[in-house]
Amino acid sequence: MGVYALFHQVVKTIYVQEGVLGFYSACRPTVARNILFVIATFTANDVLKQKILKACDSSNTDGSSFSNELYVKQNLLTGISSALIGAIITHPADVVKTQLMTQAASKALPYTSTMDYIQTIWKTEGVAAFNS
């Protein structure tokens, strides 16, 4: 069981203590993580598509016309692969974001900033903690 027994208790507490802006307190780290994810995913997707198209073009030795589009299975493969790459790249940022968002529910001393969290965890737990 969490800090609150019911969802409406959370909403009421946040609204009373912090107002409407309290519901957006984690907006910056969430947006920062999502921007990184989108950049990584779109870039990986484009690179993978170009590699597949180049491989298909070089294997086309009979002189027939070359299609500049991928088949459904190829699109599925590049989509899944690029999302996986994006998730791997952004996982450390997601760990930081989640820890900062949940620190209120723990009994540990709160971190003063994102950099405070990163430096503290780096010193006490090492780099591996960002992939936990």
Short mmCIF file of C-alpha atoms in Angstrom, two decimals:
data_model
loop_
_atom_site.label_atom_id
_atom_site.label_comp_id
_atom_site.label_asym_id
_atom_site.label_seq_id
_atom_site.Cartn_x
_atom_site.Cartn_y
_atom_site.Cartn_z
CA MET A 1 0.00 0.00 0.00
CA GLY A 2 1.25 3.45 -0.87
CA VAL A 3 1.19 6.70 1.04
CA TYR A 4 -2.52 7.20 0.27
CA ALA A 5 -5.28 4.63 0.43
CA LEU A 6 -7.45 6.20 -2.28
CA PHE A 7 -6.78 8.14 -5.47
CA HIS A 8 -9.08 11.01 -4.56
CA GLN A 9 -7.07 11.56 -1.35
CA VAL A 10 -3.96 12.13 -3.46
CA VAL A 11 -5.75 14.57 -5.75
CA LYS A 12 -7.24 16.50 -2.83
CA THR A 13 -3.94 16.68 -0.94
CA ILE A 14 -1.97 17.89 -3.95
CA TYR A 15 -4.61 20.46 -4.83
CA VAL A 16 -4.86 21.82 -1.27
CA GLN A 17 -1.10 21.92 -0.65
CA GLU A 18 0.21 22.96 -4.07
CA GLY A 19 -2.73 24.11 -6.16
CA VAL A 20 -3.25 23.19 -9.82
CA LEU A 21 0.48 23.54 -10.58
CA GLY A 22 1.16 20.68 -8.17
CA PHE A 23 -0.19 18.28 -10.78
CA TYR A 24 2.56 19.41 -13.14
CA SER A 25 5.50 19.28 -10.73
CA ALA A 26 7.13 16.44 -12.67
CA CYS A 27 6.48 17.99 -16.05
CA ARG A 28 10.04 19.12 -16.78
CA PRO A 29 11.80 15.78 -16.14
CA THR A 30 9.04 13.92 -17.98
CA VAL A 31 9.24 16.19 -21.03
CA ALA A 32 13.05 16.08 -21.01
CA ARG A 33 12.99 12.27 -20.97
CA ASN A 34 10.33 12.12 -23.69
CA ILE A 35 12.20 14.51 -25.97
CA LEU A 36 15.32 12.36 -25.64
CA PHE A 37 13.25 9.23 -26.37
CA VAL A 38 11.65 10.73 -29.48
CA ILE A 39 15.00 11.95 -30.84
CA ALA A 40 16.65 8.56 -30.24
CA THR A 41 13.73 6.59 -31.67
CA PHE A 42 13.24 8.68 -34.81
CA THR A 43 16.98 8.77 -35.51
CA ALA A 44 17.36 5.02 -35.01
CA ASN A 45 14.30 4.36 -37.18
CA ASP A 46 15.67 6.47 -40.03
CA VAL A 47 19.13 4.90 -39.84
CA LEU A 48 17.70 1.37 -39.78
CA LYS A 49 15.41 2.08 -42.74
CA GLN A 50 18.28 3.51 -44.76
CA LYS A 51 20.43 0.46 -44.01
CA ILE A 52 17.67 -1.94 -45.07
CA LEU A 53 16.95 0.02 -48.26
CA LYS A 54 20.67 0.12 -49.10
CA ALA A 55 20.98 -3.63 -48.49
CA CYS A 56 17.96 -4.30 -50.70
CA ASP A 57 19.33 -2.03 -53.44
CA SER A 58 22.75 -3.70 -53.44
CA SER A 59 21.17 -7.16 -53.64
CA ASN A 60 19.10 -6.09 -56.64
CA THR A 61 21.48 -7.27 -59.37
CA ASP A 62 18.98 -8.13 -62.11
CA GLY A 63 18.47 -4.50 -63.15
CA SER A 64 14.79 -4.40 -62.21
CA SER A 65 13.35 -1.24 -60.72
CA PHE A 66 14.09 -0.66 -57.07
CA SER A 67 11.36 0.22 -54.59
CA ASN A 68 12.14 3.03 -52.18
CA GLU A 69 9.68 1.69 -49.60
CA LEU A 70 9.90 -1.05 -47.01
CA TYR A 71 7.57 -4.01 -46.73
CA VAL A 72 5.28 -4.29 -43.71
CA LYS A 73 7.56 -6.79 -41.96
CA GLN A 74 10.57 -4.53 -42.52
CA ASN A 75 8.67 -1.52 -41.12
CA LEU A 76 7.62 -3.59 -38.13
CA LEU A 77 11.23 -4.67 -37.54
CA THR A 78 12.58 -1.11 -37.78
CA GLY A 79 9.80 0.23 -35.55
CA ILE A 80 10.36 -2.33 -32.81
CA SER A 81 14.14 -2.04 -33.05
CA SER A 82 14.15 1.75 -32.94
CA ALA A 83 11.78 1.80 -29.94
CA LEU A 84 14.09 -0.64 -28.17
CA ILE A 85 17.10 1.54 -28.93
CA GLY A 86 15.22 4.62 -27.66
CA ALA A 87 14.26 2.79 -24.46
CA ILE A 88 17.82 1.65 -23.81
CA ILE A 89 19.21 5.13 -24.37
CA THR A 90 16.62 6.86 -22.16
CA HIS A 91 16.41 4.29 -19.37
CA PRO A 92 18.93 6.10 -17.11
CA ALA A 93 16.95 9.34 -17.51
CA ASP A 94 13.77 7.43 -16.69
CA VAL A 95 15.36 6.03 -13.52
CA VAL A 96 16.32 9.55 -12.41
CA LYS A 97 12.85 10.90 -13.21
CA THR A 98 11.09 8.09 -11.35
CA GLN A 99 13.31 8.39 -8.28
CA LEU A 100 12.75 12.14 -8.08
CA MET A 101 8.99 11.69 -8.49
CA THR A 102 8.73 9.02 -5.80
CA GLN A 103 11.12 10.47 -3.22
CA ALA A 104 8.24 11.96 -1.24
CA ALA A 105 6.96 8.46 -0.48
CA SER A 106 10.32 7.28 0.87
CA LYS A 107 11.89 7.96 4.24
CA ALA A 108 15.18 9.01 2.66
CA LEU A 109 16.33 12.61 2.73
CA PRO A 110 14.99 14.35 -0.35
CA TYR A 111 17.33 15.40 -3.11
CA THR A 112 17.59 19.13 -3.70
CA SER A 113 17.77 18.85 -7.49
CA THR A 114 18.25 16.49 -10.40
CA MET A 115 22.00 17.07 -10.32
CA ASP A 116 22.07 16.41 -6.55
CA TYR A 117 20.38 13.06 -7.17
CA ILE A 118 22.71 12.13 -10.03
CA GLN A 119 25.87 13.06 -8.08
CA THR A 120 24.72 11.34 -4.89
CA ILE A 121 23.75 8.10 -6.60
CA TRP A 122 26.90 8.14 -8.78
CA LYS A 123 29.09 8.43 -5.65
CA THR A 124 27.17 6.02 -3.40
CA GLU A 125 25.92 3.35 -5.82
CA GLY A 126 27.90 3.80 -9.02
CA VAL A 127 26.88 3.97 -12.66
CA ALA A 128 25.02 0.65 -12.53
CA ALA A 129 22.31 2.23 -10.36
CA PHE A 130 21.10 4.25 -13.36
CA ASN A 131 20.22 1.01 -15.17
CA SER A 132 18.32 -0.58 -12.27
#
